[in-house]
Short mmCIF file of C-alpha atoms in Angstrom, two decimals:
data_model
loop_
_atom_site.label_atom_id
_atom_site.label_comp_id
_atom_site.label_asym_id
_atom_site.label_seq_id
_atom_site.Cartn_x
_atom_site.Cartn_y
_atom_site.Cartn_z
CA UNK A 812 39.80 67.08 6.20
CA UNK A 813 37.85 63.82 6.57
CA UNK A 814 39.81 60.65 6.75
CA UNK A 815 38.58 57.91 4.48
CA UNK A 816 38.70 54.51 6.11
CA UNK A 817 39.04 51.70 3.62
CA UNK A 818 36.95 48.78 4.76
CA UNK A 819 36.71 45.43 2.98
CA UNK A 820 33.62 45.07 0.83
CA UNK A 821 31.43 42.19 1.95
CA UNK A 822 29.14 40.64 -0.65
CA UNK A 823 25.70 39.47 0.29
CA UNK A 824 25.25 35.73 0.86
CA UNK A 825 24.44 33.80 -2.34
CA UNK A 826 25.53 36.70 -4.55
CA UNK A 827 25.20 36.37 -8.36
CA UNK A 828 28.91 35.61 -8.84
CA UNK A 829 28.59 32.62 -6.45
CA UNK A 830 25.75 31.18 -8.56
CA UNK A 831 27.71 31.86 -11.75
CA UNK A 832 30.81 30.02 -10.51
CA UNK A 833 28.71 27.12 -9.22
CA UNK A 834 27.08 26.78 -12.64
CA UNK A 835 30.48 26.80 -14.38
CA UNK A 836 31.80 24.09 -12.07
CA UNK A 837 28.77 21.93 -12.88
CA UNK A 838 29.53 22.30 -16.62
CA UNK A 839 32.92 20.60 -16.48
CA UNK A 840 35.41 20.94 -19.32
CA UNK A 841 37.08 18.00 -21.05
CA UNK A 842 39.92 17.60 -18.54
CA UNK A 843 37.36 17.55 -15.72
CA UNK A 844 35.18 14.97 -17.42
CA UNK A 845 35.61 12.36 -14.70
CA UNK A 846 34.22 14.74 -12.08
CA UNK A 847 31.25 15.42 -14.36
CA UNK A 848 30.62 11.67 -14.67
CA UNK A 849 30.54 11.33 -10.86
CA UNK A 850 28.07 14.25 -10.68
CA UNK A 851 25.92 12.54 -13.33
CA UNK A 852 25.86 9.28 -11.41
CA UNK A 853 25.00 11.17 -8.23
CA UNK A 854 22.09 12.83 -10.02
CA UNK A 855 20.86 9.49 -11.42
CA UNK A 856 21.23 7.79 -8.03
CA UNK A 857 19.17 10.42 -6.22
CA UNK A 858 16.57 10.53 -9.00
CA UNK A 859 16.14 6.72 -9.05
CA UNK A 860 16.19 6.49 -5.26
CA UNK A 861 13.45 9.10 -4.79
CA UNK A 862 11.34 7.73 -7.66
CA UNK A 863 11.67 4.14 -6.40
CA UNK A 864 10.79 5.14 -2.84
CA UNK A 865 7.67 7.00 -3.99
CA UNK A 866 6.59 4.11 -6.25
CA UNK A 867 7.17 1.38 -3.65
CA UNK A 868 5.43 3.33 -0.88
CA UNK A 869 2.48 4.06 -3.20
CA UNK A 870 2.17 0.40 -4.21
CA UNK A 871 2.36 -0.76 -0.58
CA UNK A 872 -0.31 1.81 0.38
CA UNK A 873 -2.42 0.67 -2.57
CA UNK A 874 -2.05 -2.95 -1.48
CA UNK A 875 -3.18 -2.16 2.04
CA UNK A 876 -6.12 0.00 0.98
CA UNK A 877 -7.37 -2.40 -1.70
CA UNK A 878 -7.05 -5.45 0.52
CA UNK A 879 -8.70 -3.61 3.41
CA UNK A 880 -11.59 -2.53 1.17
CA UNK A 881 -12.03 -6.03 -0.22
CA UNK A 882 -11.79 -7.78 3.16
CA UNK A 883 -14.04 -5.32 5.00
CA UNK A 884 -16.42 -5.18 2.05
CA UNK A 885 -17.20 -8.87 2.45
CA UNK A 886 -16.50 -9.62 6.13
CA UNK A 887 -17.91 -7.64 9.01
CA UNK A 888 -15.91 -5.14 11.02
CA UNK A 889 -16.97 -7.02 14.18
CA UNK A 890 -17.90 -10.71 14.37
CA UNK A 891 -20.43 -11.48 17.13
CA UNK A 892 -20.16 -15.12 18.21
CA UNK A 893 -22.36 -16.90 20.80
CA UNK A 894 -21.20 -17.99 24.25
CA UNK A 895 -22.80 -20.63 26.52
CA UNK A 896 -25.69 -21.38 24.11
CA UNK A 897 -26.33 -21.35 20.34
CA UNK A 898 -27.62 -18.20 18.64
CA UNK A 899 -31.25 -19.36 18.36
CA UNK A 900 -32.40 -15.82 19.17
CA UNK A 901 -30.36 -14.41 16.27
CA UNK A 902 -33.24 -12.35 14.83
CA UNK A 903 -33.75 -10.35 18.03
CA UNK A 904 -30.02 -9.99 18.65
CA UNK A 905 -29.39 -8.77 15.06
CA UNK A 906 -32.28 -6.28 15.32
CA UNK A 907 -30.96 -4.85 18.60
CA UNK A 908 -27.40 -4.54 17.30
CA UNK A 909 -28.58 -2.85 14.10
CA UNK A 910 -30.15 -0.10 16.28
CA UNK A 911 -26.75 0.81 17.78
CA UNK A 912 -25.54 4.20 16.63
CA UNK A 913 -22.81 3.82 13.99
CA UNK A 914 -23.86 0.29 12.96
CA UNK A 915 -25.07 0.18 9.37
CA UNK A 916 -25.69 -3.56 9.04
CA UNK A 917 -25.96 -6.61 11.32
CA UNK A 918 -26.10 -9.72 9.13
CA UNK A 919 -26.68 -13.20 10.64
CA UNK A 920 -24.64 -15.80 8.75
CA UNK A 921 -24.15 -19.56 8.64
CA UNK A 922 -20.64 -20.53 7.59
CA UNK A 923 -19.34 -23.90 6.51
CA UNK A 924 -16.89 -25.60 4.23
CA UNK A 925 -17.63 -28.00 1.45
CA UNK A 926 -16.71 -29.29 -1.97
CA UNK A 927 -18.07 -27.63 -5.07
CA UNK A 928 -18.18 -29.73 -8.22
CA UNK A 929 -19.42 -29.69 -11.79
CA UNK A 930 -19.17 -32.22 -14.62
CA UNK A 931 -15.80 -30.66 -15.47
CA UNK A 932 -13.96 -30.07 -12.20
CA UNK A 933 -14.16 -29.93 -8.37
CA UNK A 934 -12.64 -27.64 -5.73
CA UNK A 935 -12.98 -26.68 -2.08
CA UNK A 936 -15.43 -23.86 -1.33
CA UNK A 937 -16.50 -21.68 1.61
CA UNK A 938 -20.28 -21.62 1.91
CA UNK A 939 -21.99 -18.68 3.61
CA UNK A 940 -25.70 -18.55 4.28
CA UNK A 941 -27.08 -15.00 4.34
CA UNK A 942 -30.40 -13.21 3.94
CA UNK A 943 -31.11 -11.63 0.55
CA UNK A 944 -31.55 -8.12 2.03
CA UNK A 945 -28.21 -8.36 3.80
CA UNK A 946 -26.50 -9.63 0.64
CA UNK A 947 -27.90 -6.70 -1.35
CA UNK A 948 -26.53 -4.33 1.29
CA UNK A 949 -23.01 -5.70 0.69
CA UNK A 950 -22.08 -3.35 -2.14
CA UNK A 951 -18.90 -5.30 -2.91
CA UNK A 952 -21.19 -8.16 -4.02
CA UNK A 953 -24.39 -6.45 -5.16
CA UNK A 954 -22.59 -3.95 -7.41
CA UNK A 955 -20.27 -6.52 -8.95
CA UNK A 956 -22.67 -9.09 -10.36
CA UNK A 957 -21.24 -10.22 -13.70
CA UNK A 958 -23.89 -12.82 -14.62
CA UNK A 959 -27.41 -13.55 -13.43
CA UNK A 960 -29.24 -11.62 -10.72
CA UNK A 961 -29.86 -11.59 -6.95
CA UNK A 962 -33.60 -10.99 -7.37
CA UNK A 963 -35.62 -13.63 -5.55
CA UNK A 964 -32.47 -14.94 -3.84
CA UNK A 965 -34.36 -15.92 -0.66
CA UNK A 966 -37.25 -17.52 -2.55
CA UNK A 967 -35.42 -20.05 -4.68
CA UNK A 968 -32.62 -22.48 -4.05
CA UNK A 969 -30.07 -20.69 -6.17
CA UNK A 970 -26.58 -19.69 -5.00
CA UNK A 971 -24.15 -16.88 -5.91
CA UNK A 972 -20.57 -17.90 -6.70
CA UNK A 973 -17.34 -16.03 -7.46
CA UNK A 974 -16.10 -15.44 -11.00
CA UNK A 975 -12.88 -17.43 -10.56
CA UNK A 976 -14.78 -20.33 -9.02
CA UNK A 977 -17.17 -20.28 -11.99
CA UNK A 978 -14.19 -20.33 -14.37
CA UNK A 979 -12.56 -23.21 -12.48
CA UNK A 980 -15.74 -25.29 -12.68
CA UNK A 981 -16.68 -24.05 -16.20
CA UNK A 982 -20.04 -22.77 -14.95
CA UNK A 983 -22.30 -19.88 -15.95
CA UNK A 984 -25.45 -18.36 -14.46
CA UNK A 985 -28.26 -20.88 -14.84
CA UNK A 986 -25.98 -23.93 -14.64
CA UNK A 987 -25.96 -26.35 -11.70
CA UNK A 988 -23.24 -26.69 -9.05
CA UNK A 989 -23.14 -29.70 -6.71
CA UNK A 990 -22.18 -28.93 -3.12
CA UNK A 991 -20.87 -31.68 -0.85
CA UNK A 992 -20.71 -31.23 2.94
CA UNK A 993 -19.05 -33.80 5.25
CA UNK A 994 -21.66 -33.05 7.94
CA UNK A 995 -24.78 -34.59 6.46
CA UNK A 996 -27.55 -36.82 7.77
CA UNK A 997 -26.99 -38.95 10.86
CA UNK A 998 -27.75 -42.63 10.15
CA UNK A 999 -27.23 -45.89 12.09
CA UNK A 1000 -24.10 -46.29 9.97
CA UNK A 1001 -22.77 -42.89 11.04
CA UNK A 1002 -22.75 -39.41 9.48
CA UNK A 1003 -23.06 -39.47 5.73
CA UNK A 1004 -21.96 -36.59 3.47
CA UNK A 1005 -24.70 -34.32 2.20
CA UNK A 1006 -24.70 -33.96 -1.59
CA UNK A 1007 -27.08 -31.50 -3.18
CA UNK A 1008 -27.17 -29.66 -6.53
CA UNK A 1009 -27.96 -25.93 -6.64
CA UNK A 1010 -28.70 -23.58 -9.50
CA UNK A 1011 -26.15 -20.81 -10.05
CA UNK A 1012 -28.33 -17.70 -9.68
CA UNK A 1013 -25.51 -15.13 -9.95
CA UNK A 1014 -21.79 -14.83 -10.58
CA UNK A 1015 -19.93 -11.99 -8.81
CA UNK A 1016 -16.39 -10.60 -9.02
CA UNK A 1017 -15.06 -8.38 -6.22
CA UNK A 1018 -11.47 -8.38 -7.52
CA UNK A 1019 -9.84 -10.39 -4.71
CA UNK A 1020 -8.92 -13.81 -6.05
CA UNK A 1021 -9.08 -15.54 -2.65
CA UNK A 1022 -12.77 -14.64 -2.35
CA UNK A 1023 -13.70 -14.91 -6.03
CA UNK A 1024 -12.35 -18.46 -6.15
CA UNK A 1025 -13.86 -19.87 -2.93
CA UNK A 1026 -17.02 -18.05 -1.77
CA UNK A 1027 -20.51 -19.47 -2.34
CA UNK A 1028 -23.47 -17.45 -1.00
CA UNK A 1029 -26.60 -19.43 -0.14
CA UNK A 1030 -30.01 -18.31 1.22
CA UNK A 1031 -29.85 -18.31 5.03
CA UNK A 1032 -32.77 -20.73 5.57
CA UNK A 1033 -31.33 -23.17 3.04
CA UNK A 1034 -27.86 -22.98 4.67
CA UNK A 1035 -29.39 -23.68 8.10
CA UNK A 1036 -31.00 -26.83 6.74
CA UNK A 1037 -27.92 -27.81 4.74
CA UNK A 1038 -25.58 -27.57 7.76
CA UNK A 1039 -28.03 -29.19 10.25
CA UNK A 1040 -28.72 -25.97 12.16
CA UNK A 1041 -32.45 -26.56 12.48
CA UNK A 1042 -33.62 -28.39 15.63
CA UNK A 1043 -36.57 -28.59 18.01
CA UNK A 1044 -35.30 -25.44 19.77
CA UNK A 1045 -35.39 -23.55 16.47
CA UNK A 1046 -32.80 -22.54 13.93
CA UNK A 1047 -29.49 -20.94 14.84
CA UNK A 1048 -26.63 -19.19 13.04
CA UNK A 1049 -22.83 -19.34 13.24
CA UNK A 1050 -22.38 -15.64 14.01
CA UNK A 1051 -23.55 -12.10 13.24
CA UNK A 1052 -21.37 -9.97 10.98
CA UNK A 1053 -21.57 -6.32 12.08
CA UNK A 1054 -20.63 -3.52 9.65
CA UNK A 1055 -19.95 -0.06 11.10
CA UNK A 1056 -19.64 3.40 9.59
CA UNK A 1057 -15.99 3.78 10.67
CA UNK A 1058 -13.78 0.65 10.86
CA UNK A 1059 -10.86 2.68 12.26
CA UNK A 1060 -12.91 3.51 15.40
CA UNK A 1061 -13.90 -0.08 16.01
CA UNK A 1062 -13.03 0.00 19.73
CA UNK A 1063 -15.70 2.64 20.38
CA UNK A 1064 -18.42 0.22 19.19
CA UNK A 1065 -17.48 -2.84 21.24
CA UNK A 1066 -19.17 -1.88 24.51
CA UNK A 1067 -22.44 -0.72 22.95
CA UNK A 1068 -22.68 -3.81 20.72
CA UNK A 1069 -22.05 -6.14 23.68
CA UNK A 1070 -24.79 -4.38 25.68
CA UNK A 1071 -27.21 -4.41 22.73
CA UNK A 1072 -26.73 -8.17 22.21
CA UNK A 1073 -28.44 -8.81 25.56
CA UNK A 1074 -26.80 -12.23 25.94
CA UNK A 1075 -23.29 -13.67 26.43
CA UNK A 1076 -21.32 -13.04 23.23
CA UNK A 1077 -17.70 -12.97 22.13
CA UNK A 1078 -16.57 -10.14 19.83
CA UNK A 1079 -13.72 -10.38 17.31
CA UNK A 1080 -12.90 -7.27 15.25
CA UNK A 1081 -11.32 -7.08 11.80
CA UNK A 1082 -7.88 -6.21 13.18
CA UNK A 1083 -7.77 -9.40 15.24
CA UNK A 1084 -9.03 -11.54 12.37
CA UNK A 1085 -6.41 -10.17 9.97
CA UNK A 1086 -3.66 -9.07 12.37
CA UNK A 1087 -0.95 -11.37 10.98
CA UNK A 1088 -1.67 -10.32 7.42
CA UNK A 1089 -1.65 -6.55 7.99
CA UNK A 1090 1.29 -6.69 10.43
CA UNK A 1091 3.31 -8.51 7.77
CA UNK A 1092 2.41 -5.80 5.25
CA UNK A 1093 3.51 -3.07 7.68
CA UNK A 1094 6.83 -4.77 8.45
CA UNK A 1095 7.52 -5.32 4.74
CA UNK A 1096 6.70 -1.69 4.03
CA UNK A 1097 9.07 -0.37 6.71
CA UNK A 1098 11.90 -2.66 5.62
CA UNK A 1099 11.48 -1.66 1.97
CA UNK A 1100 11.66 2.02 2.97
CA UNK A 1101 14.93 1.48 4.87
CA UNK A 1102 16.50 -0.57 2.07
CA UNK A 1103 15.56 1.90 -0.67
CA UNK A 1104 16.76 4.85 1.42
CA UNK A 1105 20.22 3.33 1.01
CA UNK A 1106 20.04 4.21 -2.72
CA UNK A 1107 19.66 7.90 -1.87
CA UNK A 1108 22.39 7.63 0.78
CA UNK A 1109 24.86 6.09 -1.68
CA UNK A 1110 24.07 8.85 -4.19
CA UNK A 1111 24.69 11.45 -1.47
CA UNK A 1112 28.08 9.84 -0.77
CA UNK A 1113 28.82 10.18 -4.49
CA UNK A 1114 28.13 13.92 -4.14
CA UNK A 1115 30.73 14.06 -1.34
CA UNK A 1116 33.38 12.25 -3.38
CA UNK A 1117 32.65 14.33 -6.48
CA UNK A 1118 32.88 17.62 -4.57
CA UNK A 1119 36.10 16.62 -2.80
CA UNK A 1120 37.68 15.87 -6.20
CA UNK A 1121 36.33 19.17 -7.55
CA UNK A 1122 37.82 21.09 -4.59
CA UNK A 1123 41.15 19.33 -5.18
CA UNK A 1124 41.06 20.22 -8.88
CA UNK A 1125 39.99 23.84 -8.30
CA UNK A 1126 42.53 24.58 -5.56
CA UNK A 1127 44.31 27.29 -7.58
CA UNK A 1128 40.98 28.89 -8.54
CA UNK A 1129 39.95 29.01 -4.90
CA UNK A 1130 43.31 30.60 -3.94
CA UNK A 1131 42.96 33.29 -6.63
CA UNK A 1132 39.39 34.06 -5.53
CA UNK A 1133 40.60 34.41 -1.93
CA UNK A 1134 43.41 36.78 -2.92
CA UNK A 1135 40.89 38.84 -4.91
CA UNK A 1136 38.82 39.35 -1.75
CA UNK A 1137 36.34 36.45 -1.70
CA UNK A 1138 35.52 35.46 1.86
CA UNK A 1139 35.60 31.96 3.26
CA UNK A 1140 31.80 32.08 3.38
CA UNK A 1141 31.62 32.85 -0.35
CA UNK A 1142 33.89 29.90 -1.21
CA UNK A 1143 31.85 27.61 1.00
CA UNK A 1144 28.57 28.76 -0.57
CA UNK A 1145 29.93 28.25 -4.12
CA UNK A 1146 30.58 24.56 -3.49
CA UNK A 1147 27.45 24.25 -1.36
CA UNK A 1148 25.37 25.43 -4.31
CA UNK A 1149 27.25 23.09 -6.68
CA UNK A 1150 26.54 19.99 -4.61
CA UNK A 1151 23.03 21.00 -3.53
CA UNK A 1152 22.03 21.65 -7.16
CA UNK A 1153 22.68 17.98 -7.97
CA UNK A 1154 20.57 16.86 -5.01
CA UNK A 1155 17.70 19.31 -5.59
CA UNK A 1156 17.40 18.65 -9.33
CA UNK A 1157 17.74 14.89 -8.77
CA UNK A 1158 15.09 14.92 -6.05
CA UNK A 1159 12.59 16.97 -8.05
CA UNK A 1160 13.15 14.87 -11.17
CA UNK A 1161 12.70 11.68 -9.13
CA UNK A 1162 9.53 13.14 -7.61
CA UNK A 1163 8.03 13.82 -11.06
CA UNK A 1164 9.12 10.44 -12.46
CA UNK A 1165 7.72 8.62 -9.41
CA UNK A 1166 4.34 10.35 -9.67
CA UNK A 1167 4.08 9.70 -13.42
CA UNK A 1168 4.81 5.99 -12.95
CA UNK A 1169 2.33 5.74 -10.04
CA UNK A 1170 -0.42 7.32 -12.14
CA UNK A 1171 0.20 4.88 -15.02
CA UNK A 1172 1.46 1.83 -13.14
CA UNK A 1173 -1.23 -0.57 -14.37
CA UNK A 1174 -0.64 0.41 -18.01
CA UNK A 1175 3.11 -0.05 -17.50
CA UNK A 1176 2.53 -3.47 -15.94
CA UNK A 1177 0.34 -4.56 -18.86
CA UNK A 1178 2.94 -3.34 -21.37
CA UNK A 1179 5.78 -5.16 -19.60
CA UNK A 1180 3.67 -8.32 -19.36
CA UNK A 1181 3.00 -8.13 -23.09
CA UNK A 1182 6.66 -7.39 -23.85
CA UNK A 1183 8.00 -10.30 -21.78
CA UNK A 1184 5.05 -12.65 -22.42
CA UNK A 1185 4.82 -13.32 -18.68
CA UNK A 1186 2.31 -12.52 -15.94
CA UNK A 1187 4.12 -9.95 -13.77
CA UNK A 1188 1.32 -9.61 -11.21
CA UNK A 1189 -0.41 -12.94 -10.65
CA UNK A 1190 -3.81 -12.50 -8.94
CA UNK A 1191 -3.44 -15.93 -7.32
CA UNK A 1192 -0.28 -14.79 -5.54
CA UNK A 1193 -1.18 -11.18 -4.71
CA UNK A 1194 -4.96 -11.59 -4.13
CA UNK A 1195 -5.79 -8.58 -6.35
CA UNK A 1196 -6.69 -8.50 -10.03
CA UNK A 1197 -4.69 -5.34 -10.82
CA UNK A 1198 -1.63 -3.53 -9.47
CA UNK A 1199 -2.77 -0.78 -7.06
CA UNK A 1200 -0.92 2.45 -6.27
CA UNK A 1201 -2.02 5.21 -3.93
CA UNK A 1202 0.28 8.17 -3.35
CA UNK A 1203 0.20 9.42 0.23
CA UNK A 1204 0.96 13.15 0.44
CA UNK A 1205 2.61 12.91 3.86
CA UNK A 1206 4.89 10.01 2.92
CA UNK A 1207 5.87 11.58 -0.41
CA UNK A 1208 6.72 14.84 1.35
CA UNK A 1209 8.83 12.90 3.88
CA UNK A 1210 10.75 11.18 1.05
CA UNK A 1211 11.46 14.50 -0.69
CA UNK A 1212 12.55 16.21 2.57
CA UNK A 1213 14.76 13.22 3.48
CA UNK A 1214 16.46 13.31 0.06
CA UNK A 1215 17.00 17.08 0.18
CA UNK A 1216 18.38 16.85 3.72
CA UNK A 1217 20.87 14.12 2.78
CA UNK A 1218 21.91 16.11 -0.30
CA UNK A 1219 22.56 19.28 1.72
CA UNK A 1220 24.41 17.41 4.46
CA UNK A 1221 26.60 15.76 1.82
CA UNK A 1222 27.85 19.16 0.64
CA UNK A 1223 28.90 20.50 4.05
CA UNK A 1224 32.25 18.76 4.51
CA UNK A 1225 33.64 19.35 0.97
CA UNK A 1226 32.46 23.00 1.12
CA UNK A 1227 34.11 23.46 4.51
CA UNK A 1228 37.34 21.95 3.11
CA UNK A 1229 37.24 24.40 0.21
CA UNK A 1230 36.68 27.39 2.53
CA UNK A 1231 39.59 26.33 4.76
CA UNK A 1232 42.04 26.06 1.86
CA UNK A 1233 45.18 28.19 2.42
CA UNK A 1234 45.78 30.41 -0.67
CA UNK A 1235 49.56 30.48 -0.08
CA UNK A 1236 49.82 26.69 -0.02
CA UNK A 1237 47.54 26.34 -3.04
CA UNK A 1238 49.64 28.75 -5.17
CA UNK A 1239 53.07 27.64 -3.89
CA UNK A 1240 53.78 25.32 -6.84
CA UNK A 1241 51.75 27.07 -9.52
#
């Protein structure tokens, strides 16, 4: 006769009854309402934390990308400046640099500062002399002409000005702007300012207020004469702006450009010219990430406190389940599922909310501006005409994983406490 050995029945991990009990604990009854409120606040905290992190990171990425596009769309990736002698051989140097592999444009420029005035107003301006072909190759300018045209730019004495500058001076295409330079003609009485009116041939708008409100483009030959860069040795330029096919690989172009110049030159790349600005953006972005992560961390701590109170309240239930044969692992998984459900649902909801807001952030900004009758995103302060947002897949994934990890870690201690509960002690006074 075979002997039957009675062995305890072990349920599989995450069995249906564990999910059922976890769901019932999440739907608290009236006397457990306070625990349900804590769970609700935990859910809201995680949802808002994840959504805010995604939105802030997207806006910071959008800021960097938009500003980088605007800055590099107008200024060269490498600035070639002369050493030892002026750039009187600028034509040959520009031609040689333009032949370098990976260089799409080498534009000689004459830069200077002046005062722009009209019968209505006056303001400081940055004057840049440039050839018409080079200006047409700057798509940030050529494709954003709002008034007038760049046709015949080299032939006449017209200038192209930014939209905000035109608004400040109340000018339109065809009107006249008077430019004043402190470095004018040399007379026995000293240097006199040069004052000369120019026709506004075109008005452009690239979307970056700092450029739209200060830049004046002038034909290169006219700028050389205006800034006294024509002498017996010939005409010279301030520098050569070099545009490459890949700004992120700028170091790989430095040696070949220096060799192609064929004369002593000093190179400054876009990272050096804007290092303070972009470093400040990076620091601000990292600090914002750390600060906003605290929201998710506080919500995770709420999960811990809520679960500890739930374990305390369900002590008799846990003892009965243990006496009925539930293992310590089953008890631990029940409360693990309960706490993790709050974190997972909160994270996924925050992810969806964050993406929806990022996709419609400009419309939301316009609505809030209309509702409060204030300008929430001033172009003069933030350099851009609209609020940018670019969601980075890697960063968004990191935010979601970080939130889920914190949520799971928050459930471990309360679940372990529940599994370690002694059934005898829990039922002693029942």
